[in-house]
Tab-separated table of C-alpha atoms in Angstrom:
chain	number	residue	atom	x	y	z
A	28	MET	CA	-44.993	-7.365	-36.412
A	29	SER	CA	-47.411	-9.483	-34.540
A	30	THR	CA	-46.491	-12.795	-32.951
A	31	ARG	CA	-49.041	-14.684	-35.339
A	32	THR	CA	-47.336	-13.107	-38.209
A	33	HIS	CA	-43.958	-14.431	-37.029
A	34	SER	CA	-45.598	-17.887	-36.363
A	35	LEU	CA	-46.587	-18.122	-40.066
A	36	GLU	CA	-43.381	-16.885	-41.567
A	37	ASP	CA	-40.834	-18.838	-39.376
A	38	PRO	CA	-41.956	-22.325	-40.421
A	39	ALA	CA	-41.451	-21.444	-44.104
A	40	ALA	CA	-38.168	-19.961	-43.452
A	41	GLU	CA	-36.854	-23.031	-41.594
A	42	ALA	CA	-38.472	-25.385	-44.085
A	43	SER	CA	-36.569	-23.355	-46.690
A	44	GLN	CA	-33.191	-23.605	-45.061
A	45	PHE	CA	-33.685	-27.314	-44.416
A	46	LEU	CA	-34.449	-28.034	-48.060
A	47	ILE	CA	-31.632	-25.884	-49.271
A	48	ARG	CA	-29.325	-27.793	-46.792
A	49	LEU	CA	-30.646	-31.102	-48.245
A	50	GLY	CA	-30.272	-30.161	-51.679
A	51	LEU	CA	-26.567	-28.945	-51.234
A	52	GLY	CA	-25.958	-32.260	-49.321
A	53	VAL	CA	-27.168	-34.187	-52.286
A	54	LEU	CA	-24.814	-32.210	-54.589
A	55	ALA	CA	-21.853	-32.056	-52.349
A	56	ILE	CA	-21.774	-35.493	-50.703
A	57	ALA	CA	-24.347	-37.963	-52.420
A	58	MET	CA	-23.168	-37.142	-55.948
A	59	PRO	CA	-19.379	-37.536	-55.488
A	60	VAL	CA	-19.594	-40.638	-53.444
A	61	SER	CA	-22.127	-42.524	-55.568
A	62	GLY	CA	-20.423	-41.401	-58.806
A	63	LEU	CA	-17.595	-43.804	-57.654
A	64	TYR	CA	-19.951	-47.078	-58.008
A	65	PHE	CA	-22.905	-46.001	-60.111
A	66	ARG	CA	-22.192	-44.631	-63.510
A	67	ARG	CA	-25.489	-42.804	-64.077
A	68	SER	CA	-26.196	-41.777	-60.476
A	69	VAL	CA	-25.067	-38.068	-61.547
A	70	PHE	CA	-28.053	-37.871	-63.889
A	71	LEU	CA	-30.522	-39.056	-61.126
A	72	LEU	CA	-28.991	-36.863	-58.306
A	73	PHE	CA	-28.206	-33.628	-59.920
A	74	PRO	CA	-31.738	-32.813	-60.767
A	75	ILE	CA	-33.016	-34.085	-57.322
A	76	GLY	CA	-30.432	-31.752	-55.588
A	77	ALA	CA	-30.879	-28.761	-57.714
A	78	GLY	CA	-34.731	-29.159	-57.867
A	79	VAL	CA	-34.778	-29.405	-53.977
A	80	ILE	CA	-32.694	-26.208	-53.538
A	81	LEU	CA	-35.180	-24.489	-55.885
A	82	VAL	CA	-38.114	-25.685	-53.943
A	83	GLY	CA	-36.501	-24.454	-50.824
A	84	ALA	CA	-35.498	-21.102	-52.289
A	85	LEU	CA	-39.241	-20.545	-53.544
A	86	LEU	CA	-40.377	-21.276	-49.934
A	87	ALA	CA	-39.027	-18.153	-48.744
A	88	PRO	CA	-38.089	-16.177	-51.725
A	89	ARG	CA	-35.960	-13.175	-51.969
A	90	ARG	CA	-37.978	-9.908	-53.014
A	91	ASP	CA	-35.736	-9.705	-56.019
A	92	SER	CA	-35.711	-13.328	-56.952
A	93	LEU	CA	-37.329	-12.913	-60.398
A	94	GLY	CA	-35.453	-9.799	-61.232
A	95	ARG	CA	-32.096	-11.519	-60.425
A	96	LEU	CA	-32.972	-14.476	-62.567
A	97	ARG	CA	-33.832	-11.912	-65.261
A	98	ASP	CA	-30.711	-9.967	-64.838
A	99	ALA	CA	-28.826	-13.241	-65.239
A	100	LEU	CA	-30.414	-14.155	-68.542
A	101	LEU	CA	-30.031	-10.589	-70.028
A	102	SER	CA	-26.432	-10.258	-69.048
A	103	PRO	CA	-23.805	-10.402	-71.775
A	104	MET	CA	-22.979	-14.080	-70.629
A	105	GLY	CA	-26.576	-15.057	-70.401
A	106	VAL	CA	-27.393	-13.584	-73.720
A	107	VAL	CA	-24.417	-15.433	-75.323
A	108	ALA	CA	-25.586	-18.824	-73.629
A	109	LEU	CA	-28.953	-18.247	-75.144
A	110	VAL	CA	-27.470	-17.622	-78.536
A	111	LEU	CA	-25.524	-20.849	-78.191
A	112	LEU	CA	-28.610	-22.867	-77.322
A	113	GLY	CA	-30.553	-21.470	-79.953
A	114	TRP	CA	-27.950	-22.262	-82.500
A	115	ALA	CA	-27.613	-25.788	-81.193
A	116	ALA	CA	-31.504	-26.040	-81.638
A	117	ALA	CA	-31.481	-24.520	-85.079
A	118	SER	CA	-28.736	-27.153	-86.114
A	119	ILE	CA	-31.076	-30.068	-85.492
A	120	LEU	CA	-32.645	-29.014	-88.974
A	121	TRP	CA	-29.359	-30.258	-90.725
A	122	THR	CA	-28.053	-32.900	-88.360
A	123	PRO	CA	-28.478	-36.499	-89.486
A	124	PHE	CA	-29.470	-37.586	-86.194
A	125	ARG	CA	-32.421	-35.629	-85.360
A	126	SER	CA	-34.109	-37.646	-82.711
A	127	ASP	CA	-30.817	-38.184	-80.745
A	128	ALA	CA	-30.218	-34.428	-81.131
A	129	LEU	CA	-33.368	-33.382	-79.815
A	130	GLU	CA	-32.772	-35.596	-76.545
A	131	ARG	CA	-29.429	-34.050	-76.170
A	132	LEU	CA	-30.826	-30.654	-76.470
A	133	PHE	CA	-33.291	-31.370	-73.874
A	134	LYS	CA	-30.701	-32.613	-71.482
A	135	VAL	CA	-28.217	-29.937	-72.133
A	136	GLY	CA	-30.766	-27.152	-71.880
A	137	GLY	CA	-32.535	-28.767	-68.721
A	138	THR	CA	-29.213	-28.945	-67.089
A	139	LEU	CA	-28.156	-25.472	-67.653
A	140	GLY	CA	-31.631	-24.009	-66.992
A	141	LEU	CA	-31.944	-25.879	-63.720
A	142	ALA	CA	-28.435	-25.054	-62.540
A	143	ALA	CA	-28.952	-21.307	-63.280
A	144	ALA	CA	-32.288	-21.130	-61.668
A	145	ALA	CA	-30.957	-22.647	-58.428
A	146	ALA	CA	-27.824	-20.535	-58.456
A	147	ALA	CA	-29.862	-17.379	-58.990
A	148	LEU	CA	-32.548	-17.934	-56.440
A	149	LEU	CA	-30.102	-19.143	-53.669
A	150	PRO	CA	-30.209	-16.606	-50.708
A	151	ASP	CA	-27.523	-13.978	-50.235
A	152	ARG	CA	-26.209	-15.683	-47.042
A	153	THR	CA	-25.542	-19.167	-46.617
A	154	ARG	CA	-25.193	-20.952	-43.040
A	155	VAL	CA	-21.785	-22.073	-42.318
A	156	ALA	CA	-22.949	-25.594	-41.656
A	157	ASN	CA	-24.188	-25.720	-45.295
A	158	LEU	CA	-21.027	-24.484	-46.573
A	159	TYR	CA	-18.846	-27.347	-44.849
A	160	LEU	CA	-20.959	-29.954	-46.807
A	161	ALA	CA	-18.636	-29.600	-49.737
A	162	PRO	CA	-15.339	-30.223	-47.985
A	163	VAL	CA	-16.791	-33.194	-46.164
A	164	GLY	CA	-18.260	-34.819	-49.413
A	165	VAL	CA	-15.080	-34.313	-51.384
A	166	ALA	CA	-12.821	-35.657	-48.578
A	167	LEU	CA	-15.179	-38.787	-48.006
A	168	ALA	CA	-15.250	-39.362	-51.799
A	169	ALA	CA	-11.584	-39.005	-52.189
A	170	VAL	CA	-11.038	-41.531	-49.199
A	171	MET	CA	-13.398	-44.045	-50.585
A	172	GLY	CA	-12.071	-43.570	-54.092
A	173	ALA	CA	-8.458	-44.506	-52.851
A	174	ALA	CA	-9.696	-47.344	-50.937
A	175	THR	CA	-11.699	-48.668	-54.027
A	176	ALA	CA	-8.629	-48.313	-56.380
A	177	THR	CA	-6.094	-49.817	-53.953
A	178	ILE	CA	-7.713	-52.567	-51.982
A	179	GLY	CA	-11.262	-52.986	-53.447
A	180	ALA	CA	-10.635	-55.795	-55.864
A	181	GLN	CA	-8.275	-57.654	-53.415
A	182	ALA	CA	-10.787	-57.388	-50.546
A	183	GLY	CA	-13.603	-58.838	-52.730
A	184	TRP	CA	-15.775	-55.784	-52.528
A	185	ARG	CA	-19.248	-56.101	-54.042
A	186	PHE	CA	-18.968	-52.598	-55.838
A	187	VAL	CA	-15.742	-52.206	-57.711
A	188	PRO	CA	-16.162	-49.746	-60.544
A	189	ASP	CA	-14.665	-50.371	-64.039
A	190	PRO	CA	-11.707	-47.866	-64.817
A	191	ALA	CA	-13.791	-45.513	-66.911
A	192	THR	CA	-16.355	-45.068	-64.240
A	193	LEU	CA	-13.607	-44.431	-61.647
A	194	GLU	CA	-11.937	-42.105	-63.781
A	195	ARG	CA	-15.007	-39.961	-64.448
A	196	ALA	CA	-15.833	-40.022	-60.791
A	197	LEU	CA	-12.398	-38.879	-59.829
A	198	ILE	CA	-12.680	-36.016	-62.299
A	199	GLY	CA	-16.108	-35.060	-60.785
A	200	ILE	CA	-14.463	-35.048	-57.275
A	201	SER	CA	-11.417	-32.933	-58.252
A	202	VAL	CA	-13.815	-30.214	-60.115
A	203	VAL	CA	-16.029	-30.148	-56.985
A	204	MET	CA	-12.975	-29.800	-54.812
A	205	TRP	CA	-12.472	-26.201	-55.851
A	206	PRO	CA	-15.505	-24.798	-54.229
A	207	ALA	CA	-14.846	-26.802	-51.191
A	208	LEU	CA	-11.333	-25.382	-51.036
A	209	ALA	CA	-12.776	-21.834	-51.287
A	210	VAL	CA	-14.863	-22.541	-48.283
A	211	LEU	CA	-11.816	-23.694	-46.060
A	212	ILE	CA	-9.833	-20.619	-47.142
A	213	ALA	CA	-12.652	-18.308	-46.483
A	214	ARG	CA	-12.927	-19.727	-43.058
A	215	GLY	CA	-9.473	-19.797	-42.352
A	216	ARG	CA	-8.904	-23.417	-42.052
A	217	VAL	CA	-5.318	-23.346	-43.340
A	218	GLY	CA	-4.268	-26.894	-42.438
A	219	LEU	CA	-7.525	-28.371	-44.048
A	220	SER	CA	-7.126	-26.242	-47.205
A	221	VAL	CA	-3.640	-27.669	-47.595
A	222	THR	CA	-4.699	-31.238	-46.792
A	223	LEU	CA	-7.658	-31.501	-49.165
A	224	PRO	CA	-5.868	-30.899	-52.594
A	225	ILE	CA	-3.219	-33.430	-51.468
A	226	LEU	CA	-5.668	-35.970	-50.627
A	227	VAL	CA	-7.506	-35.719	-53.969
A	228	ALA	CA	-4.194	-35.645	-56.048
A	229	ALA	CA	-3.161	-38.697	-54.035
A	230	THR	CA	-6.410	-40.463	-54.930
A	231	ALA	CA	-6.107	-39.558	-58.738
A	232	PHE	CA	-2.450	-40.870	-58.571
A	233	VAL	CA	-3.052	-44.077	-56.866
A	234	SER	CA	-6.066	-44.883	-59.039
A	235	GLY	CA	-4.050	-44.221	-62.296
A	236	SER	CA	-6.408	-41.447	-63.661
A	237	ALA	CA	-3.873	-39.388	-65.694
A	238	LEU	CA	-6.461	-36.989	-66.838
A	239	ALA	CA	-7.726	-36.201	-63.280
A	240	PHE	CA	-4.209	-35.841	-62.096
A	241	LEU	CA	-2.939	-33.589	-64.843
A	242	SER	CA	-6.036	-31.387	-64.916
A	243	LEU	CA	-5.770	-31.089	-61.086
A	244	ALA	CA	-1.897	-29.909	-61.485
A	245	ALA	CA	-3.125	-27.348	-64.079
A	246	GLY	CA	-5.730	-26.088	-61.757
A	247	GLY	CA	-3.067	-25.790	-59.072
A	248	LEU	CA	-0.688	-23.822	-61.181
A	249	ALA	CA	-3.900	-21.512	-62.031
A	250	PHE	CA	-4.332	-21.198	-58.271
A	251	ALA	CA	-0.698	-20.073	-57.642
A	252	ALA	CA	-1.033	-17.584	-60.585
A	253	ALA	CA	-4.333	-16.152	-59.142
A	254	LEU	CA	-2.731	-15.732	-55.682
A	255	GLY	CA	-0.013	-13.801	-57.380
A	256	SER	CA	-2.379	-11.417	-59.269
A	257	GLN	CA	-6.024	-12.309	-59.696
A	258	GLN	CA	-6.584	-9.758	-62.290
A	259	VAL	CA	-3.721	-10.742	-64.410
A	260	ALA	CA	-4.442	-14.533	-64.187
A	261	THR	CA	-8.005	-14.247	-65.062
A	262	ARG	CA	-7.196	-11.935	-68.033
A	263	TRP	CA	-4.531	-14.030	-69.657
A	264	LEU	CA	-6.293	-17.490	-68.944
A	265	GLY	CA	-9.454	-16.123	-70.560
A	266	ARG	CA	-7.654	-15.114	-73.642
A	267	VAL	CA	-5.672	-18.412	-73.794
A	268	PHE	CA	-8.776	-20.518	-73.611
A	269	ALA	CA	-10.724	-18.463	-76.008
A	270	THR	CA	-7.828	-18.338	-78.568
A	271	LEU	CA	-7.628	-22.222	-78.222
A	272	VAL	CA	-11.170	-22.629	-79.140
A	273	ILE	CA	-11.160	-20.222	-81.976
A	274	LEU	CA	-7.707	-21.514	-83.609
A	275	ALA	CA	-8.243	-25.132	-83.003
A	276	PRO	CA	-9.140	-25.996	-86.625
A	277	ALA	CA	-6.195	-23.951	-87.848
A	278	ALA	CA	-4.014	-25.986	-85.456
A	279	ALA	CA	-5.487	-29.422	-86.694
A	280	LEU	CA	-4.593	-28.321	-90.312
A	281	ALA	CA	-0.989	-27.196	-89.233
A	282	VAL	CA	0.141	-30.399	-87.536
A	283	GLY	CA	-0.861	-32.670	-90.566
A	284	ALA	CA	2.677	-32.575	-91.837
A	285	LEU	CA	4.193	-33.439	-88.355
A	286	ALA	CA	2.020	-36.584	-87.716
A	287	SER	CA	3.969	-38.800	-89.961
A	288	ARG	CA	7.233	-37.741	-88.407
A	289	ALA	CA	6.313	-37.905	-84.633
A	290	LYS	CA	6.838	-41.108	-82.453
A	291	GLY	CA	5.452	-42.567	-79.338
A	292	ALA	CA	2.651	-41.363	-77.308
A	293	PHE	CA	2.744	-37.839	-78.830
A	294	ALA	CA	2.245	-39.371	-82.267
A	295	GLY	CA	-1.071	-40.554	-81.091
A	296	HIS	CA	-2.299	-36.961	-80.335
A	297	LEU	CA	-0.843	-35.717	-83.702
A	298	ALA	CA	-2.714	-38.610	-85.518
A	299	ALA	CA	-6.023	-37.488	-83.923
A	300	MET	CA	-5.424	-34.009	-85.216
A	301	GLU	CA	-4.714	-35.182	-88.666
A	302	GLN	CA	-7.941	-37.110	-88.641
A	303	TRP	CA	-9.592	-33.801	-87.816
A	304	ALA	CA	-7.660	-32.169	-90.680
A	305	ASN	CA	-9.040	-34.593	-93.180
A	306	LEU	CA	-12.659	-34.042	-92.013
A	307	ILE	CA	-12.044	-30.223	-92.654
A	308	ARG	CA	-10.548	-30.699	-96.115
A	309	THR	CA	-13.336	-33.215	-97.159
A	310	ASP	CA	-16.114	-30.504	-96.511
A	311	PRO	CA	-14.533	-27.015	-95.672
A	312	ALA	CA	-17.958	-25.354	-95.747
A	313	ARG	CA	-19.217	-27.273	-92.649
A	314	LEU	CA	-16.776	-25.153	-90.604
A	315	LEU	CA	-19.357	-22.347	-90.994
A	316	THR	CA	-22.401	-24.300	-89.796
A	317	GLY	CA	-21.236	-27.550	-88.397
A	318	ARG	CA	-22.860	-30.837	-89.248
A	319	GLY	CA	-25.595	-30.431	-86.577
A	320	LEU	CA	-26.075	-31.337	-82.984
A	321	ASP	CA	-24.908	-34.705	-81.963
A	322	ALA	CA	-23.062	-35.298	-85.224
A	323	ALA	CA	-19.994	-36.014	-83.278
A	324	GLY	CA	-21.223	-38.425	-80.673
A	325	GLN	CA	-23.510	-40.502	-82.935
A	326	GLY	CA	-21.238	-39.858	-85.933
A	327	ALA	CA	-18.456	-41.635	-83.843
A	328	ALA	CA	-20.811	-44.422	-83.041
A	329	GLN	CA	-21.857	-45.129	-86.422
A	330	GLY	CA	-18.886	-44.403	-88.485
A	331	GLY	CA	-19.401	-40.891	-89.628
A	332	VAL	CA	-16.598	-39.695	-87.559
A	333	PRO	CA	-13.120	-41.685	-87.805
A	334	ALA	CA	-12.299	-43.578	-84.669
A	335	GLY	CA	-9.015	-41.634	-84.337
A	336	ALA	CA	-10.705	-38.293	-84.389
A	337	PRO	CA	-10.100	-36.162	-81.094
A	338	ARG	CA	-13.214	-36.663	-78.995
A	339	THR	CA	-13.008	-33.380	-76.993
A	340	ALA	CA	-15.261	-30.560	-76.185
A	341	ILE	CA	-13.502	-28.211	-78.816
A	342	PHE	CA	-13.619	-30.922	-81.664
A	343	ASP	CA	-17.514	-31.422	-80.881
A	344	ILE	CA	-18.356	-27.884	-80.800
A	345	TRP	CA	-16.556	-27.198	-84.261
A	346	HIS	CA	-17.833	-30.376	-85.878
A	347	GLU	CA	-21.497	-29.917	-84.838
A	348	LEU	CA	-21.928	-26.098	-84.561
A	349	GLY	CA	-19.262	-24.630	-86.806
A	350	VAL	CA	-17.884	-21.142	-86.443
A	351	VAL	CA	-21.080	-19.751	-84.750
A	352	GLY	CA	-20.835	-22.355	-81.882
A	353	ALA	CA	-17.043	-21.729	-81.567
A	354	VAL	CA	-17.141	-18.096	-81.318
A	355	ALA	CA	-20.109	-18.201	-78.941
A	356	THR	CA	-18.238	-20.616	-76.625
A	357	ALA	CA	-15.056	-18.629	-76.694
A	358	ALA	CA	-16.996	-15.568	-75.674
A	359	LEU	CA	-18.641	-17.655	-72.678
A	360	LEU	CA	-15.299	-18.712	-71.727
A	361	TYR	CA	-13.771	-15.225	-71.673
A	362	GLY	CA	-16.837	-13.994	-69.712
A	363	ALA	CA	-16.370	-16.691	-67.264
A	364	PHE	CA	-12.836	-15.524	-66.340
A	365	ARG	CA	-14.027	-12.002	-66.227
A	366	THR	CA	-16.473	-12.964	-63.720
A	367	ALA	CA	-13.896	-14.680	-61.737
A	368	ARG	CA	-11.780	-11.330	-61.884
A	369	ARG	CA	-14.439	-9.743	-59.901
A	370	ALA	CA	-14.878	-12.565	-57.175
A	371	PRO	CA	-13.788	-11.760	-53.713
A	372	PRO	CA	-10.207	-12.639	-52.883
A	373	GLU	CA	-11.369	-15.521	-50.545
A	374	ALA	CA	-13.085	-17.410	-53.464
A	375	GLY	CA	-11.400	-15.756	-56.505
A	376	PRO	CA	-8.278	-18.050	-56.778
A	377	ALA	CA	-10.472	-21.149	-56.163
A	378	LEU	CA	-12.962	-20.101	-58.976
A	379	VAL	CA	-10.007	-19.474	-61.463
A	380	CYS	CA	-8.828	-23.077	-60.658
A	381	GLY	CA	-12.209	-24.630	-61.040
A	382	LEU	CA	-12.559	-23.001	-64.251
A	383	THR	CA	-9.128	-23.826	-65.665
A	384	HIS	CA	-9.588	-27.465	-64.326
A	385	GLY	CA	-12.937	-27.991	-65.945
A	386	LEU	CA	-11.650	-26.649	-69.282
A	387	ILE	CA	-8.628	-28.669	-69.274
A	388	VAL	CA	-10.634	-31.712	-68.916
A	389	GLY	CA	-12.964	-30.430	-71.731
A	390	ALA	CA	-9.882	-29.699	-74.059
A	391	LEU	CA	-8.165	-33.067	-73.384
A	392	GLY	CA	-10.450	-35.651	-72.165
A	393	GLY	CA	-13.143	-37.828	-73.958
A	394	VAL	CA	-15.470	-37.556	-70.914
A	395	SER	CA	-16.007	-34.259	-71.850
A	396	ALA	CA	-18.335	-35.288	-74.757
A	397	GLN	CA	-20.780	-36.820	-72.219
A	398	ILE	CA	-23.569	-34.915	-70.310
A	399	ALA	CA	-21.937	-35.991	-67.137
A	400	TRP	CA	-19.046	-33.432	-67.512
A	401	LEU	CA	-21.478	-30.633	-68.129
A	402	THR	CA	-23.524	-31.627	-65.043
A	403	THR	CA	-20.353	-31.658	-62.903
A	404	ILE	CA	-19.549	-28.227	-64.129
A	405	ALA	CA	-23.185	-27.173	-63.271
A	406	THR	CA	-22.783	-28.668	-59.833
A	407	SER	CA	-19.595	-26.885	-58.981
A	408	ALA	CA	-21.297	-23.445	-60.310
A	409	ILE	CA	-24.048	-24.098	-57.807
A	410	LEU	CA	-21.634	-24.461	-54.865
A	411	PHE	CA	-19.443	-21.861	-55.788
A	412	THR	CA	-22.659	-19.579	-55.991
A	413	ALA	CA	-23.590	-20.707	-52.301
A	414	MET	CA	-20.035	-19.991	-51.313
């Protein structure tokens, strides 16, 4: 190959690497840190970071880039995801909140599409310097989160987030921690791979974020199980989460008799399930079709959903998309754990933890009803792909 050809190709390759590093830096550092202080920063920075990665990948495209993206869309998980999005789009026909539902469909579809394209078009090899962006970002965000939670108000800091913003940011930091941990394990940084989870867990504890701390603990248990046997852990976790989604309405109906007898904090959770059971009894046919996209979010805001109903991802799926949406979601979850089963041993346990952690948040936390939760999962997926 001539020198002239090299001079034409090298600038494109260097520009491509620079843009990919810049995009990963936005996702791995800017998003976790800014999320501590600005609630809506995730919606601005994710499309910027993923978009820059996409542009960088297209500057020096792989020969099989389009084929790789096509294979991802036509894979079993890709087909199920398209079916789920198609059913969500069809449900706009019977939702009482069509304009809001259309906006939500655009946001969800755009987020998933951008994440899938950026992940599919990433180069086969990622530079080591790019990989270390994730641990740096998580550590920096965790330190700043702990400082903000403990001394921010007393020191008179100008930007002190409200508890809801802080909790959402800490959940985002803890979910992104798993691809960062995979980087450290793969590079043999044993001390740092132990220190980083402890730092994030301590930040969640001192900030009083029970959801972030408990979901992080669940991820840690999944990590231990995956270290013992990645095949067995992924098989059983996939079954458990898929079954949890499918049997959730039956569980809600079953706990109705227990709600009146329970006491303390547990009584609140049972009361929420009883509210869901009442909705099911009121219109059981809606279990088949759901009430339409955004019927849970807007319904809760406008009185269509009781205030005590469980605002979790599982409830939203069943309430809005019915049995079709629930079965498709369960299939996606099981397929995600099957993918983790085939992951390399350096990244597999951390991927299992990331899935478990994110799904526990979706099963228990109200933040799961927000697009921010889905965006955090998409960010983690891109970082795992780069890893």
